[in-house]
XYZ file of C-alpha atoms in Angstrom:
431
model
C -0.831 28.088 -6.466
C -1.443 31.389 -8.246
C 2.211 31.369 -9.314
C 1.881 27.878 -10.771
C -1.274 28.949 -12.578
C 0.623 31.847 -14.095
C 3.365 29.472 -15.142
C 0.857 27.206 -16.872
C -0.195 30.201 -18.947
C 3.389 30.757 -20.087
C 4.700 33.206 -17.490
C 8.189 31.798 -16.843
C 8.921 34.424 -14.194
C 6.546 32.653 -11.823
C 8.710 29.523 -12.022
C 11.830 31.543 -11.246
C 10.091 32.922 -8.161
C 9.334 29.366 -7.087
C 13.009 28.508 -7.306
C 13.950 31.617 -5.362
C 11.829 30.366 -2.479
C 13.400 26.908 -2.741
C 12.515 23.557 -4.212
C 10.457 22.642 -1.133
C 8.042 25.443 -2.039
C 7.709 23.956 -5.506
C 7.023 20.525 -4.051
C 4.346 21.870 -1.721
C 2.669 23.701 -4.588
C 2.809 20.633 -6.801
C 1.390 18.455 -4.040
C -1.574 20.801 -3.585
C -2.060 20.977 -7.317
C -1.998 17.192 -7.677
C -4.499 16.786 -4.853
C -7.022 18.817 -6.820
C -6.315 17.098 -10.103
C -6.484 13.365 -9.381
C -8.060 11.721 -12.403
C -10.459 8.820 -12.066
C -8.030 6.652 -14.054
C -5.419 6.946 -11.310
C -3.273 9.450 -13.178
C -2.110 12.805 -11.842
C -4.225 15.274 -13.762
C -3.855 13.137 -16.881
C -0.136 12.425 -16.380
C 1.221 8.966 -15.573
C 3.813 10.152 -13.043
C 5.288 13.209 -11.352
C 8.233 13.184 -13.750
C 5.923 13.667 -16.735
C 4.456 16.792 -15.122
C 7.888 18.197 -14.410
C 9.057 17.486 -17.963
C 5.942 19.144 -19.384
C 5.861 22.296 -17.277
C 9.423 23.181 -16.282
C 11.925 24.552 -18.811
C 14.919 22.303 -19.377
C 17.432 24.790 -17.990
C 15.483 24.836 -14.696
C 14.545 21.154 -14.740
C 18.144 20.048 -14.248
C 18.159 21.802 -10.865
C 14.837 20.257 -9.840
C 16.061 16.782 -10.767
C 19.337 17.268 -8.915
C 17.407 17.945 -5.709
C 14.671 15.349 -6.212
C 16.786 12.522 -7.680
C 20.370 13.278 -6.697
C 23.475 12.660 -8.765
C 25.260 9.393 -9.464
C 28.988 9.917 -10.069
C 28.255 13.599 -10.581
C 25.519 13.058 -13.166
C 21.802 12.160 -13.235
C 21.165 8.415 -13.185
C 21.762 7.393 -16.778
C 19.142 5.774 -19.015
C 19.903 2.164 -19.922
C 19.383 1.243 -23.586
C 17.212 -1.819 -24.160
C 16.513 -3.882 -27.239
C 13.886 -2.398 -29.553
C 12.046 -5.710 -29.456
C 11.510 -5.327 -25.717
C 10.271 -1.779 -26.108
C 7.853 -2.956 -28.776
C 6.680 -5.851 -26.584
C 5.975 -3.449 -23.717
C 3.737 -1.433 -26.014
C 2.011 -4.551 -27.327
C 1.377 -5.884 -23.815
C 0.556 -2.413 -22.462
C 3.022 -2.087 -19.602
C 5.359 0.741 -18.678
C 9.023 -0.064 -19.331
C 11.827 2.080 -17.956
C 15.527 1.334 -17.566
C 18.472 3.011 -15.855
C 22.098 2.451 -14.922
C 23.854 3.304 -11.646
C 27.621 3.713 -11.919
C 30.442 3.323 -9.396
C 33.926 4.796 -9.624
C 36.541 2.565 -11.291
C 38.750 0.728 -8.787
C 42.237 -0.707 -9.178
C 41.776 -3.683 -6.824
C 38.213 -4.740 -7.657
C 36.328 -5.291 -10.865
C 32.876 -3.688 -11.303
C 30.078 -5.758 -9.727
C 27.203 -4.821 -11.998
C 23.918 -6.640 -11.393
C 20.790 -6.077 -13.452
C 17.669 -6.000 -11.284
C 13.983 -5.803 -12.189
C 10.900 -4.454 -10.399
C 7.401 -5.505 -11.477
C 4.209 -3.664 -10.516
C 0.747 -4.740 -11.650
C -2.987 -4.372 -11.313
C -5.306 -7.286 -10.716
C -6.534 -8.678 -14.038
C -10.050 -9.928 -13.290
C -12.656 -8.402 -10.975
C -12.656 -9.676 -7.397
C -16.011 -11.329 -8.078
C -14.434 -13.758 -10.545
C -13.706 -17.339 -9.397
C -10.516 -17.381 -7.318
C -8.810 -19.957 -9.518
C -9.387 -17.778 -12.572
C -8.137 -14.655 -10.776
C -4.925 -16.417 -9.740
C -4.333 -17.869 -13.192
C -4.911 -14.508 -14.887
C -2.388 -12.860 -12.583
C 0.223 -15.525 -13.291
C -0.278 -15.064 -17.014
C -0.017 -11.276 -16.788
C 3.003 -11.151 -14.489
C 4.543 -13.962 -16.520
C 4.589 -11.633 -19.534
C 6.633 -9.094 -17.589
C 8.892 -11.741 -16.047
C 9.638 -12.996 -19.549
C 10.405 -9.419 -20.598
C 12.707 -9.081 -17.598
C 14.466 -12.279 -18.572
C 14.867 -11.107 -22.161
C 16.321 -7.845 -20.825
C 18.980 -9.786 -18.927
C 17.597 -9.155 -15.447
C 19.303 -11.361 -12.839
C 17.242 -10.495 -9.737
C 13.550 -9.637 -10.084
C 11.011 -8.757 -7.392
C 7.231 -8.418 -7.600
C 4.884 -6.404 -5.381
C 3.466 -7.570 -2.059
C 0.994 -10.489 -2.376
C 1.127 -10.137 -6.152
C -0.761 -13.392 -6.775
C -4.092 -12.151 -5.364
C -6.241 -9.063 -4.778
C -5.177 -7.126 -1.690
C -8.315 -8.103 0.190
C -6.998 -7.505 3.706
C -9.183 -4.414 4.051
C -12.359 -6.496 4.092
C -11.660 -8.671 7.172
C -13.444 -11.466 5.288
C -11.716 -14.796 5.757
C -12.602 -16.421 2.437
C -9.670 -14.564 0.860
C -7.362 -16.870 2.825
C -8.022 -19.392 0.061
C -5.279 -17.624 -1.888
C -2.705 -18.633 0.752
C -0.291 -21.352 -0.328
C 2.800 -23.226 0.766
C 6.053 -21.273 0.451
C 7.720 -24.511 -0.632
C 5.225 -26.246 -2.916
C 2.530 -23.682 -3.760
C 1.370 -23.148 -7.334
C 2.628 -19.563 -7.453
C 6.022 -20.607 -6.112
C 6.312 -23.417 -8.658
C 5.382 -20.987 -11.420
C 8.206 -18.669 -10.356
C 10.642 -21.579 -10.058
C 10.036 -22.481 -13.696
C 10.734 -18.910 -14.832
C 13.808 -18.664 -12.594
C 15.270 -21.722 -14.313
C 14.223 -20.491 -17.741
C 15.985 -17.131 -17.394
C 18.790 -17.949 -14.934
C 17.181 -15.318 -12.712
C 16.667 -14.958 -8.961
C 12.981 -14.197 -8.299
C 11.599 -12.659 -5.114
C 7.968 -13.780 -4.913
C 5.902 -12.126 -2.162
C 2.891 -14.337 -1.374
C 0.280 -15.095 1.241
C 1.834 -18.167 2.881
C 0.028 -21.154 4.409
C 2.394 -22.741 6.963
C 1.400 -26.380 6.657
C 3.851 -27.526 9.326
C 2.457 -25.251 12.033
C -1.302 -25.533 12.154
C -1.834 -24.028 8.690
C -1.183 -20.525 10.049
C -1.146 -17.722 7.459
C 1.823 -15.363 7.000
C 2.725 -12.487 4.693
C 5.893 -13.903 3.152
C 8.499 -13.291 0.479
C 9.967 -16.443 -1.066
C 13.466 -16.061 -2.539
C 13.965 -18.427 -5.470
C 17.484 -19.035 -6.781
C 18.512 -18.764 -10.409
C 18.522 -22.583 -10.614
C 14.883 -22.725 -9.549
C 15.763 -23.761 -6.011
C 14.212 -22.119 -2.958
C 16.953 -20.241 -1.110
C 14.700 -19.220 1.769
C 11.865 -16.972 2.870
C 11.180 -13.928 5.012
C 7.974 -13.118 6.839
C 6.768 -9.538 7.214
C 8.115 -8.011 10.423
C 5.675 -5.115 10.925
C 1.903 -5.377 10.421
C -0.101 -2.148 9.884
C -3.172 -1.238 11.859
C -4.033 2.020 10.145
C -6.944 3.011 7.914
C -8.236 0.069 5.881
C -5.064 -1.954 6.457
C -6.734 -4.584 8.637
C -3.996 -7.123 8.013
C -3.714 -8.458 11.569
C -7.091 -10.097 10.942
C -5.208 -12.508 8.673
C -1.584 -12.749 9.887
C 0.656 -11.450 12.631
C 4.242 -10.193 12.839
C 6.788 -12.491 11.237
C 9.275 -14.700 13.076
C 12.199 -14.840 10.651
C 14.247 -11.878 11.870
C 16.286 -9.961 9.281
C 17.669 -12.599 6.912
C 20.005 -11.752 4.074
C 20.048 -14.132 1.116
C 23.382 -14.676 -0.588
C 22.476 -15.277 -4.217
C 24.673 -15.901 -7.233
C 24.428 -12.184 -8.022
C 24.657 -10.435 -4.649
C 23.365 -10.317 -1.089
C 19.712 -9.300 -0.943
C 17.030 -8.763 1.682
C 13.277 -8.147 1.578
C 11.665 -5.472 3.762
C 7.980 -6.128 3.154
C 5.701 -3.088 2.830
C 4.958 -1.505 6.252
C 8.453 -2.341 7.463
C 9.722 0.628 5.460
C 8.229 2.974 8.061
C 10.571 1.478 10.696
C 14.160 2.730 10.281
C 15.575 -0.001 12.491
C 13.966 -2.656 10.307
C 16.011 -1.417 7.345
C 19.042 -1.285 9.597
C 18.585 -4.886 10.671
C 18.939 -6.099 7.090
C 21.909 -3.806 6.472
C 23.721 -4.960 9.616
C 23.399 -8.520 8.328
C 25.178 -7.553 5.126
C 22.476 -6.772 2.549
C 23.627 -4.965 -0.593
C 20.164 -4.634 -2.149
C 16.976 -4.394 -0.088
C 13.718 -4.931 -1.953
C 10.565 -3.306 -0.549
C 7.526 -5.015 -2.105
C 4.479 -3.020 -1.064
C 0.772 -2.371 -1.484
C -0.056 1.147 -0.395
C -2.612 3.763 -1.412
C -2.363 7.425 -2.324
C -4.495 8.991 0.386
C -2.397 7.358 3.090
C 1.243 7.291 2.073
C 2.058 8.822 -1.298
C 3.968 11.848 0.077
C 6.136 9.434 2.104
C 6.835 6.970 -0.711
C 9.583 8.789 -2.642
C 11.357 9.732 0.597
C 11.472 6.528 2.626
C 13.211 4.225 0.152
C 15.759 6.848 -0.797
C 16.427 7.724 2.822
C 16.901 4.043 3.700
C 19.401 3.650 0.868
C 21.385 6.627 2.154
C 21.265 5.765 5.862
C 22.185 2.102 5.364
C 24.514 2.453 2.346
C 22.588 -0.061 0.225
C 20.523 -0.098 -2.941
C 16.778 -0.011 -2.272
C 14.188 -1.217 -4.783
C 10.682 0.012 -3.914
C 7.785 -1.780 -5.652
C 4.132 -0.805 -5.243
C 0.858 -2.304 -6.467
C -1.246 -0.489 -9.092
C -4.955 0.156 -9.533
C -8.187 0.366 -7.559
C -9.604 -2.962 -6.372
C -13.310 -3.117 -5.591
C -14.750 -5.905 -3.436
C -18.251 -7.408 -3.416
C -19.204 -6.301 0.109
C -18.915 -2.924 1.785
C -16.599 -2.611 4.770
C -15.601 -0.016 7.365
C -12.457 0.372 9.433
C -13.549 2.371 12.477
C -12.076 5.596 11.115
C -15.311 7.526 10.652
C -15.507 7.004 6.914
C -18.749 5.713 5.382
C -18.897 2.096 4.260
C -17.076 1.527 0.983
C -15.964 -1.272 -1.324
C -12.429 -0.313 -2.303
C -9.122 0.335 -0.567
C -8.341 3.443 -2.619
C -5.879 3.766 -5.476
C -2.630 1.808 -5.338
C -0.299 4.307 -6.964
C 2.545 2.188 -8.357
C 5.484 4.599 -8.793
C 8.132 1.913 -8.267
C 11.744 3.127 -8.278
C 15.341 2.289 -7.290
C 17.531 4.368 -4.951
C 21.279 4.099 -4.497
C 23.551 4.495 -1.455
C 24.873 7.794 -2.824
C 21.378 9.315 -2.620
C 20.615 9.135 -6.336
C 17.452 7.482 -7.583
C 15.594 6.658 -10.759
C 12.395 8.285 -11.939
C 9.364 6.171 -11.095
C 7.181 3.842 -13.085
C 3.659 5.002 -13.930
C 1.126 5.688 -11.196
C -1.703 3.976 -13.044
C -0.171 1.274 -15.222
C 1.506 -2.120 -15.003
C 5.236 -1.788 -15.342
C 8.739 -3.226 -15.396
C 11.681 -1.159 -14.210
C 15.133 -2.458 -15.144
C 18.253 -1.118 -13.437
C 21.949 -1.916 -13.605
C 23.444 -1.441 -10.145
C 27.189 -1.562 -9.494
C 27.445 -3.032 -6.000
C 30.914 -1.506 -5.601
C 29.066 1.750 -4.933
C 28.025 0.413 -1.516
C 31.571 0.210 -0.164
C 32.643 3.383 -1.937
C 29.836 5.306 -0.246
C 30.674 3.760 3.141
C 34.261 4.922 2.735
C 33.150 8.423 1.728
C 30.573 9.105 4.438
C 31.748 6.825 7.232
C 28.266 6.192 8.634
C 29.204 2.740 9.898
C 32.519 3.991 11.293
C 30.947 6.893 13.161
C 27.868 4.991 14.377
C 27.566 4.449 18.132
C 26.114 0.950 18.206
C 27.180 0.337 21.801
C 25.384 3.499 22.927
C 22.248 2.624 20.920
C 22.268 -0.945 22.264
C 22.515 0.345 25.828
C 19.591 2.731 25.283
C 17.427 0.020 23.740
C 18.278 -2.455 26.481
C 17.134 0.068 29.080
C 14.097 1.084 27.004
C 12.625 -2.429 26.856
C 12.826 -2.731 30.635
C 9.504 -2.181 32.470
C 11.178 0.327 34.817
C 12.687 2.460 32.015
C 12.976 6.160 32.777
C 13.501 8.587 29.863
C 16.671 10.678 30.019
C 15.003 14.060 30.409
C 16.812 17.007 31.970
C 14.225 19.401 33.303
C 14.643 23.137 33.248
C 14.829 24.034 36.985
C 13.006 27.286 36.218
C 9.841 25.467 35.137
């Protein structure tokens, strides 16, 4: 920390010492520094994202090494920026949302043409306070997200995904059941119909994570992602596989684990899957989608800084590497305050907010490269060109699927789920 302080005052030698001790040392120092400099506006010491801090404080000749470690290389180079129309950039400023764009390359092939798909990730705050009438809250969110969906369409995005339960405040901390009013049919709900109209308008697949009301089965509530085709048709849906019971995430008060397995949706633009929020902490959940043939796995989430921020940039990237897929990680933004205080049995005093949803949405590729993130404290649209040929090329290079031992894993799991399972522990006879 003293070294970083020296660096802030212009002593470049302190930065060189940090690199001598390795990039992990730098990350630890930065993490401690950020923890003491969280601004009330959700920024990191006045910066919108980690990348802005790095750009500000690390000389360019050193920054290239930091970025290589933190973001990897795509075809031997940093993930390239993707030029967008000046009108879009101007619109993002006018509508006050972060707009970033990147392009992932694959090596040229003789037998296959490039399979470039433009994807979009949308993160947003709630628009009205949680005390506003529910109908007005929902309408305001549709109008706000609609602005960014239109921008995505104008940018040529062909598959766009929003954050978890984007059509409502993330009220699942409160354990109050009136918030279930936001639940709607995954087939005929107002939010779904809204997305269908925009899908048709822009010839765009839209992944719409909602709170679902299952009208055919006793009006049970689920945490669901609806996949809408580029013709406005509903391709299918996936229900969240893993439900958190940690901190203020009291979600099992509202819905339980999903029953749709690990579906992969074959769209006009590629095979996609949706690993909703907490499922990213379960490596085998990612693997389930990959085994079924996913090329892009979207991870719409709603998670807060105090709980998961150090994990966020690692998990999506690691999943992309381990499963040889593209991963698009989308997180909610802002601090949402609710009318009544609540507690969660964790020793904390009663409070009215979940904490800060830190945005920071990004895309990671199967070769381990990734984009910088969207802002931590601002609505945003991230646009990325992904060449799906990179999936097979990376499989051929690393051979993860070829060298996997699925039969051995299956045998272990079959024994593990048995009530009489005995762990394979070889005890030191000298103990």
